[in-house]
CSV table of C-alpha atoms in Angstrom, one decimal:
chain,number,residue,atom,x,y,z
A,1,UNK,CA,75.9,85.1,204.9
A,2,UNK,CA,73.6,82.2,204.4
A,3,UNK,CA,72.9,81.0,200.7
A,4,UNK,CA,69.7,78.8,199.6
A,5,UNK,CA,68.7,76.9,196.8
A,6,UNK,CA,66.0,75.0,196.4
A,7,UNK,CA,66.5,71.0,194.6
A,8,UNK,CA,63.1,71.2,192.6
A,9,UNK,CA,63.2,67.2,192.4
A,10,UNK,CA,64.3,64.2,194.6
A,11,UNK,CA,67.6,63.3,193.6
A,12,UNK,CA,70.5,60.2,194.4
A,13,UNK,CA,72.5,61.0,197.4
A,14,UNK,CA,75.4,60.9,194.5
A,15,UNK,CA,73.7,63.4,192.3
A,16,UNK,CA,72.9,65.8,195.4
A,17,UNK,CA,76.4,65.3,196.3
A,18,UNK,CA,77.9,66.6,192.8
A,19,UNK,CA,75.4,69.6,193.0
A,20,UNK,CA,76.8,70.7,196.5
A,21,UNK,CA,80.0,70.5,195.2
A,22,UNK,CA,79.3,72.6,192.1
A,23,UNK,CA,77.5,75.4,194.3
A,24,UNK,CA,80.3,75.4,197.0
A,25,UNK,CA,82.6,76.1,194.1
A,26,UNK,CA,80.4,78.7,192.4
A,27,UNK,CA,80.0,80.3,195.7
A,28,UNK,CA,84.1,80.7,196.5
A,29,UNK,CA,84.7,81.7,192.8
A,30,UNK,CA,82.2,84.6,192.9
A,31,UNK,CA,84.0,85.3,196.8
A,32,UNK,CA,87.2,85.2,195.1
A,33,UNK,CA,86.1,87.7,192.2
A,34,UNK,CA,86.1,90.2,195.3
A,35,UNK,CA,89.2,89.4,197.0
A,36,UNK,CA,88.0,87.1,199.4
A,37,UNK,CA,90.3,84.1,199.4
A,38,UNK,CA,90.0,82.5,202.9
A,39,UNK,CA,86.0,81.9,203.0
A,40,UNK,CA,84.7,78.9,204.7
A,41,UNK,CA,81.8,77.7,203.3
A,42,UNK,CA,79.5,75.0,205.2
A,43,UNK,CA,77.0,73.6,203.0
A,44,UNK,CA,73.4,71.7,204.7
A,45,UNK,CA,70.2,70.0,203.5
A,46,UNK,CA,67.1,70.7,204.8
A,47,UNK,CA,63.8,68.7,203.4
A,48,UNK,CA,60.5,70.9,204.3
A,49,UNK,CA,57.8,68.5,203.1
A,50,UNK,CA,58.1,67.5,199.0
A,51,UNK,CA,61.0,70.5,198.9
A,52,UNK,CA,64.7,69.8,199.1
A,53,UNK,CA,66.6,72.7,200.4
A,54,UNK,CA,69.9,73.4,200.2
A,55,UNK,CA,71.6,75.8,202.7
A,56,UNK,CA,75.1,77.5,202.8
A,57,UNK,CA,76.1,79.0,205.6
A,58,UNK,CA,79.3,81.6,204.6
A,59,UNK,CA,82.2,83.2,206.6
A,60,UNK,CA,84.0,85.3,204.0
A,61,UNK,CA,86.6,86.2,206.5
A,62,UNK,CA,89.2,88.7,206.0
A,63,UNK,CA,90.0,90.0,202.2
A,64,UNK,CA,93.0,89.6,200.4
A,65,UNK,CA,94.6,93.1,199.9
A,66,UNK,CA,97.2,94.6,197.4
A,67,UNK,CA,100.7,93.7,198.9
A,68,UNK,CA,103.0,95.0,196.4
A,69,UNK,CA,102.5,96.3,192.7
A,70,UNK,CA,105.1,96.2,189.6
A,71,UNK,CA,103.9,98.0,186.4
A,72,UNK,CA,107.1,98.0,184.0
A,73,UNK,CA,106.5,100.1,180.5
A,74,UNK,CA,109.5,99.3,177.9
A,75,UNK,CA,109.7,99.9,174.5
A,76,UNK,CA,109.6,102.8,171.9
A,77,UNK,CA,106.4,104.1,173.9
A,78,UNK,CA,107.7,103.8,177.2
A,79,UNK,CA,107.0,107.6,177.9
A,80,UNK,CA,104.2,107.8,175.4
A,81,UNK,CA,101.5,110.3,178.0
A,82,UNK,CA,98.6,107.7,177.4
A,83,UNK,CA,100.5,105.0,179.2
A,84,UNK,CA,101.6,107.4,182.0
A,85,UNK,CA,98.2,108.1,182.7
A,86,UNK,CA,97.0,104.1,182.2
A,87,UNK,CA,99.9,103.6,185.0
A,88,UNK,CA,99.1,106.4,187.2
A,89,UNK,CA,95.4,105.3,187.4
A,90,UNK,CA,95.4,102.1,188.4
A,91,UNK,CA,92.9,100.9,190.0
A,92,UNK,CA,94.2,98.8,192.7
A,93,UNK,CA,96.9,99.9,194.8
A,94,UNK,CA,98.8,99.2,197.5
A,95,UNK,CA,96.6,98.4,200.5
A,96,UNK,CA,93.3,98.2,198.3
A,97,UNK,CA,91.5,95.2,198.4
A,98,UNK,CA,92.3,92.8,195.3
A,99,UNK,CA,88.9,93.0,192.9
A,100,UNK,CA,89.5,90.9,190.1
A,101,UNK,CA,87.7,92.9,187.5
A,102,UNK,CA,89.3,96.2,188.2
A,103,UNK,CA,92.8,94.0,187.2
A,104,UNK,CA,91.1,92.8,184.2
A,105,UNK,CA,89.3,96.1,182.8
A,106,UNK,CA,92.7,97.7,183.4
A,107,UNK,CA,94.7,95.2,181.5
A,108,UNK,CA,91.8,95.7,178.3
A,109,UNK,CA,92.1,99.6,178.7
A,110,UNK,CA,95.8,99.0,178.1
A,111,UNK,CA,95.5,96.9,175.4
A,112,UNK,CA,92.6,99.3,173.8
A,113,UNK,CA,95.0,102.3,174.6
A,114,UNK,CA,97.9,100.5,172.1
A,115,UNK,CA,95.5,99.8,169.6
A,116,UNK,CA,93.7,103.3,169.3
A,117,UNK,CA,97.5,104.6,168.9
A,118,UNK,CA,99.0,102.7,166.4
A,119,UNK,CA,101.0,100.1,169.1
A,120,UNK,CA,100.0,97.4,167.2
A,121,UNK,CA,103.1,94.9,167.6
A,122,UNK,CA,102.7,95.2,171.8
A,123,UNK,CA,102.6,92.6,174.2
A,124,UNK,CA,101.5,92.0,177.8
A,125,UNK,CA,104.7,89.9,178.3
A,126,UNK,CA,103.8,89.8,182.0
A,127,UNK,CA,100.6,89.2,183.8
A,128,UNK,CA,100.9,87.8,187.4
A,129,UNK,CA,99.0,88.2,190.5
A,130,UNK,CA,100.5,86.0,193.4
A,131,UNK,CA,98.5,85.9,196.7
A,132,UNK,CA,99.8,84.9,200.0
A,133,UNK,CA,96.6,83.4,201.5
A,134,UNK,CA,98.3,83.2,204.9
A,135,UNK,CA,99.6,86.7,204.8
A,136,UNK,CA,96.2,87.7,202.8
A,137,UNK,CA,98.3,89.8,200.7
A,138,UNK,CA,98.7,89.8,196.9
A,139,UNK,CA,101.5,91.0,194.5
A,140,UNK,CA,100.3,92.3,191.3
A,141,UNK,CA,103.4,92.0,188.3
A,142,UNK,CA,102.8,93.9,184.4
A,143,UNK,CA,105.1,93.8,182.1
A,144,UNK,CA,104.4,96.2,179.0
A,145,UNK,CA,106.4,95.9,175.6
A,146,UNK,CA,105.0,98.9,173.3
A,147,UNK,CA,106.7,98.2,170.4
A,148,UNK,CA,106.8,101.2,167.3
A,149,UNK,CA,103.9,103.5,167.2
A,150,UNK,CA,102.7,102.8,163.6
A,151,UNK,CA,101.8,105.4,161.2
A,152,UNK,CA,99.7,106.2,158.2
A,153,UNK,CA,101.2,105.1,154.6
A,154,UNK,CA,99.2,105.3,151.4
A,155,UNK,CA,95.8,106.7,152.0
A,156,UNK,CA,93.7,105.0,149.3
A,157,UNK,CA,90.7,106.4,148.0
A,158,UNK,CA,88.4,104.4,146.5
A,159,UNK,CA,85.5,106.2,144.6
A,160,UNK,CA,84.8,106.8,141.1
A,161,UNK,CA,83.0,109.6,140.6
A,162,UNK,CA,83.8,112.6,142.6
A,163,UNK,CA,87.2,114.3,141.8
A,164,UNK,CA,90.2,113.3,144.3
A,165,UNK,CA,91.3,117.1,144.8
A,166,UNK,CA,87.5,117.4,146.5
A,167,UNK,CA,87.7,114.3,148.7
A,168,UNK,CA,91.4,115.2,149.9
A,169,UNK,CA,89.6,118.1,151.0
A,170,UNK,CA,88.0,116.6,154.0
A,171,UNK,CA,91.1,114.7,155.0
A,172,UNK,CA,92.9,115.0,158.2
A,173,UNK,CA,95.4,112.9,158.2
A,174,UNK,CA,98.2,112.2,155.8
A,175,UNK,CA,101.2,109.8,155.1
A,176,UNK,CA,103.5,109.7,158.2
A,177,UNK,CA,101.6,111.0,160.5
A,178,UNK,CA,101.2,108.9,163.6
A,179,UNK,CA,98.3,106.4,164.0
A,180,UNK,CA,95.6,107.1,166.5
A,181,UNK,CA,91.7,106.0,165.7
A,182,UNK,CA,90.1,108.8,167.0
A,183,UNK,CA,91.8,110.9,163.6
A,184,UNK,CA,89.4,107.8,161.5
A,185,UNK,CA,86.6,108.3,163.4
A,186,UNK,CA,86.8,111.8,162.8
A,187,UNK,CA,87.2,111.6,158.8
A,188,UNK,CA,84.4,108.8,159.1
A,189,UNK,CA,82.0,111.8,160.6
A,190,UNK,CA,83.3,114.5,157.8
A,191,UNK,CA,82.2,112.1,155.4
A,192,UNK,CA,78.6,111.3,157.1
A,193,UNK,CA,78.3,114.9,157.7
A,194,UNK,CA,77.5,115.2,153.4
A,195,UNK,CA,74.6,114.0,151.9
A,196,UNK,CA,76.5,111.8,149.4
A,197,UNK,CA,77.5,108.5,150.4
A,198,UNK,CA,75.4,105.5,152.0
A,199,UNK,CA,78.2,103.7,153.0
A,200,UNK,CA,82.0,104.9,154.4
A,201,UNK,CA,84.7,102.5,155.0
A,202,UNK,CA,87.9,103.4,157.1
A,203,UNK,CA,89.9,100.7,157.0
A,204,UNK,CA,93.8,100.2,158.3
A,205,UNK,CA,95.4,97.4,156.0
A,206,UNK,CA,97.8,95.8,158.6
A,207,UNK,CA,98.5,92.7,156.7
A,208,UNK,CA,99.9,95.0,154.1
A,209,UNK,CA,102.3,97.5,156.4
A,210,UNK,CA,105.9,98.0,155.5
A,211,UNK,CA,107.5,99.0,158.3
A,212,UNK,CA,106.0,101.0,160.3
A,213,UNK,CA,103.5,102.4,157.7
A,214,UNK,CA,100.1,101.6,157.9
A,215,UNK,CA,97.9,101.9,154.3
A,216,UNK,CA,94.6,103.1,155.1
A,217,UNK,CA,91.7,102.1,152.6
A,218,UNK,CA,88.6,104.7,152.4
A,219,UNK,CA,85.8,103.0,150.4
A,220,UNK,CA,82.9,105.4,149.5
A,221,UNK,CA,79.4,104.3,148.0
A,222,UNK,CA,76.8,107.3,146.5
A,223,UNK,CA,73.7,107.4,147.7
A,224,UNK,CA,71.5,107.6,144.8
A,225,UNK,CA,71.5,111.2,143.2
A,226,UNK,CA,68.3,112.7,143.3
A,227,UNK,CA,65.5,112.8,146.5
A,228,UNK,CA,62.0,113.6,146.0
A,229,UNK,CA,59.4,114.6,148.3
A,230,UNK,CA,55.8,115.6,148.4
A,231,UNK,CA,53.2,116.8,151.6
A,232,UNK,CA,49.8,117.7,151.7
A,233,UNK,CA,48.0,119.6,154.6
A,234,UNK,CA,45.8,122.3,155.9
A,235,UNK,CA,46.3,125.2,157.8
A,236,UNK,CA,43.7,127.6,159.1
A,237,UNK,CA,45.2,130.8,157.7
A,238,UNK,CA,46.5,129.2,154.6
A,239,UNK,CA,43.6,126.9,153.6
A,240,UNK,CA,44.4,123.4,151.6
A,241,UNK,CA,48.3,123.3,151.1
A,242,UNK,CA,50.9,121.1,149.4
A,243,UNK,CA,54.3,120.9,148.9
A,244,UNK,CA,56.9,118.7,146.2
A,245,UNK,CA,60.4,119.1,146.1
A,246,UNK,CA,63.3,117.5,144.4
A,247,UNK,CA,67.0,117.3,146.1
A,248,UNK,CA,69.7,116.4,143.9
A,249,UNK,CA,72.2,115.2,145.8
A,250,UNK,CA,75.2,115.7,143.8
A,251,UNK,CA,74.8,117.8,140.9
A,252,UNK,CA,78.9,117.3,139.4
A,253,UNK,CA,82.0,115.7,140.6
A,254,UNK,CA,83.1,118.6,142.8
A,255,UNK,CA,80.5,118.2,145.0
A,256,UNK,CA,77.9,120.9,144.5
A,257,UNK,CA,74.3,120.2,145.6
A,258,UNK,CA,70.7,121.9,144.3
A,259,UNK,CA,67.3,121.9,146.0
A,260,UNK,CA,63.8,123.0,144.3
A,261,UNK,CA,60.6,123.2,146.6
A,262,UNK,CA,56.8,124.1,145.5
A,263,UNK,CA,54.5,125.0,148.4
A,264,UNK,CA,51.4,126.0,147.2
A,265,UNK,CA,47.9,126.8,149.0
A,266,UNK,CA,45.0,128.8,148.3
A,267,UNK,CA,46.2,131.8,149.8
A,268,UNK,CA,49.7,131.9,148.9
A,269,UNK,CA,51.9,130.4,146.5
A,270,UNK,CA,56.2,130.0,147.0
A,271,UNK,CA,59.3,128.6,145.1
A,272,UNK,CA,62.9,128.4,146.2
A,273,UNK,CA,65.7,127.2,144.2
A,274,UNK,CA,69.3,126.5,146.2
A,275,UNK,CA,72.6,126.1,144.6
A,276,UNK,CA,75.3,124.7,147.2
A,277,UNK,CA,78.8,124.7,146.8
A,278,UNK,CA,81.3,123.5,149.5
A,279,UNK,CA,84.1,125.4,150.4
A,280,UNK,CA,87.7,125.2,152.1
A,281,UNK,CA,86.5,122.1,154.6
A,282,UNK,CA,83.2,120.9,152.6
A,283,UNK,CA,81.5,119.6,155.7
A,284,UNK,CA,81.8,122.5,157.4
A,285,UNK,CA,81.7,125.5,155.1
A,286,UNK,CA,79.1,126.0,152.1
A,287,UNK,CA,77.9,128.7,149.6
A,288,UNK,CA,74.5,129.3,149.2
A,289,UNK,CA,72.9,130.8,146.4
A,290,UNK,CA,69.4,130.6,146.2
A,291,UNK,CA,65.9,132.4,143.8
A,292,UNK,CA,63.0,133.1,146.1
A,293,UNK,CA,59.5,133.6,144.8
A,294,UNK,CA,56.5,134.2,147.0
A,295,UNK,CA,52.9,135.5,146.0
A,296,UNK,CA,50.2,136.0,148.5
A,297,UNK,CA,47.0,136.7,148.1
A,298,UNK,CA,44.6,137.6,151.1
A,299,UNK,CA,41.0,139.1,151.1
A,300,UNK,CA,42.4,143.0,151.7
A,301,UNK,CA,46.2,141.8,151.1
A,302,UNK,CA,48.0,140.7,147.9
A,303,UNK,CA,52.1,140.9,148.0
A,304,UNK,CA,54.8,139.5,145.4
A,305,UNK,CA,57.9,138.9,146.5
A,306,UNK,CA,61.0,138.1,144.1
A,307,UNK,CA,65.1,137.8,145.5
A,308,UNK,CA,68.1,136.5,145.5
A,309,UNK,CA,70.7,135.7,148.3
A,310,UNK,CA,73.9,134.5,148.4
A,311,UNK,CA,74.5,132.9,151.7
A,312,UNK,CA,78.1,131.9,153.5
A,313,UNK,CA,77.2,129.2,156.3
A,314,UNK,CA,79.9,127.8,158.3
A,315,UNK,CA,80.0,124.9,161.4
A,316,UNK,CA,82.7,125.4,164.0
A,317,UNK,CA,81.2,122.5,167.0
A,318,UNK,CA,78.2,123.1,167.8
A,319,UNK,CA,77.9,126.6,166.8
A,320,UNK,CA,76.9,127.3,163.2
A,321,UNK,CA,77.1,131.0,161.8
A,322,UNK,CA,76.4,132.4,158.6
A,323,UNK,CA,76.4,136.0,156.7
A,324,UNK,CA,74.9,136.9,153.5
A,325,UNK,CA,73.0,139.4,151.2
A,326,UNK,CA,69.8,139.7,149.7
A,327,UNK,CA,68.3,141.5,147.0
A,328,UNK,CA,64.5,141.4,146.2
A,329,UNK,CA,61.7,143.4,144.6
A,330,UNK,CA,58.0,143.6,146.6
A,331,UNK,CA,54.9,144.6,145.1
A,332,UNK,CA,52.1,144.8,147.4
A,333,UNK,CA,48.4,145.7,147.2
A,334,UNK,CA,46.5,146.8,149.8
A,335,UNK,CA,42.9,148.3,150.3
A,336,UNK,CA,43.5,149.5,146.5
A,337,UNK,CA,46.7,151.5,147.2
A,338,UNK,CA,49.5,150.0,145.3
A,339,UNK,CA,53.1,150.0,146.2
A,340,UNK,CA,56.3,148.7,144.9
A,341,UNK,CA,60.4,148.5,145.5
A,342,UNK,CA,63.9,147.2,144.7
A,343,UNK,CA,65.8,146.3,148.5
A,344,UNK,CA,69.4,145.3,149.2
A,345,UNK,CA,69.7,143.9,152.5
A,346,UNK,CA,72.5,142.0,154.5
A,347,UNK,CA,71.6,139.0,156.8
A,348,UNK,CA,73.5,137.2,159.4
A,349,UNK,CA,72.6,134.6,162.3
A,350,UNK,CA,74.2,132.3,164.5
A,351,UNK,CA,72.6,129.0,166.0
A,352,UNK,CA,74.1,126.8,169.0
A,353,UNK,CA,73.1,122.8,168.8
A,354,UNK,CA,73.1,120.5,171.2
A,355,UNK,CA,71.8,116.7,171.5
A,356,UNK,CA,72.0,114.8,174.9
């Protein structure tokens, strides 16, 4: 391998002899990353007119390989299945050539793997590689102290409006139960999954453990309550058209929602009213009730339309499903020949999401 860089100025024989230095040493490092020890390196300057070049001629050689490996697991989470799997997939093995960053990225999965599960008090008590640069072989030593696997103490709640019984509904965790992140993340997302807070904090308070309890602080800020919204279009079938709505977020402490919308063109003329109220898992499960009024009115055509529906909706991944009823009465006008009616009809659907 030859490697050249160019000396964009004259420089002291001193100063060029510090920079050849410097590369030669940049050059074995980055060999080294990849497990090539034993490289001979012999450096050259060449002038071609005004241009100093230097040149580096490079024999890696022969790469250091795994000789022996030593992974040693103690403590309280010695058989814990995350670090069974952490050990049984390591990257470098016997034989395999020794790539530094595959040693590093497996010692930070190990350390992220205790943290996610509540190991907080572990310890890498032992990190050695030792290479044999005449045998080109390398023994790789870890030595793993778990420690206690922490769990949740006092969940603390803090929020001042909505009532605790309707926020303990979306938790899914609970005093000593075992630690593991991914439970937070998830109760961070049942949270975001509402329309009522603009800020969620999950917070573990290690400084203040007792034992192996870990409190866990939940801070929750309200978005503001109400949401407006106005449009104004055209349509070719509809004519001139605008719509204003209103959202309240929040309309009491127990977590029920309402929605109004106006669209109105020449032709036709709707309202809707929602009342939303959570259910069993309030980010998942909601009742809908909801007026409907709708009044066309078309050269041959004029219709009236006025219901009511109660709606269950309910998330389970990325499926949503939902059943309901509707009652409505329809008046309609057509060519002069008037007609009129009371319907009871149920409704269901199911929709499947997906975002890449």
């Amino acid at each position: 391998i030859t490697v050249t860089r160019e000396l964009a100025a004259a420089a002291s024989p001193r100063s060029l002899d510090r920079r050849i230095r410097q590369a030669v040493t940049q050059i074995e490092n980055a060999l080294k990353v990849n497990g090539y020890y034993s490289a001979v390196i012999t450096p050259a300057i060449e002038k071609q007119g005004e241009r100093t070049i230097f040149r580096f001629d490079v024999v890696k050689g022969e790469p250091v390989r795994i000789g022996s490996l030593s992974l040693d697991i103690t403590g309280d989470g010695a058989e814990f299945s995350e670090f069974q799997n952490w050990e049984n997939d390591f990257p470098l093995q016997p034989g395999d050539i020794l790539v530094d960053t595959q040693y590093e990225q497996a010692l930070t999965e190990l350390q992220r793997t205790a943290r996610k599960y509540g190991y907080f008090d572990s310890q890498i008590s032992t990190r050695e590689i030792l290479i044999d640069q005449s045998s080109l072989k390398a023994d790789i030593r870890i030595d793993f102290i778990t420690g206690s696997r922490f769990r949740y103490g006092d969940i603390r709640l803090q929020e001042d409006y909505f009532d605790s019984d309707f926020l303990q509904r979306f938790f899914n965790i609970q005093a000593g139960q075992s630690f593991n992140n991914d439970d937070l993340q998830a109760l961070h997302q049942r949270f975001a999954a509402m329309d009522y807070f603009s800020s969620i904090r999950l917070t573990p308070l290690l400084d203040e453990r007792s034992g192996d309890d870990v409190p866990v602080s939940i801070e929750l800020e309200r978005r503001k309550r109400d949401r407006y919204f106005a449009g104004i279009g055209y349509s070719t079938d509809l004519g001139i058209r605008g719509k204003l709505g209103m959202d309240r977020r929040y309309v009491n402490s127990r977590g029920h929602s309402f929605s109004s919308l106006l669209d109105y063109a020449e032709l036709k003329r709707q309202v809707r009213l929602a009342y939303s109220i959570p259910l069993t898992r309030p980010d998942t499960e909601t009742l809908v009730l909801s007026y409907q009024y709708s009044d066309r009115r078309d050269e041959d055509l004029k219709s009236r339309v006025n219901g009511i529906d109660a709606t269950r909706i309910w998330k389970r991944g990325l499926h949503d499903w939902q059943y309901g009823i509707w009652f409505f009465t329809a008046d309609n006008e057509l060519d002069g020949q008037f007609s009129e009616g009371e319907f009871l009809a149920p409704s269901a659907g199911w929709s499947y999401s997906r975002a890449d």
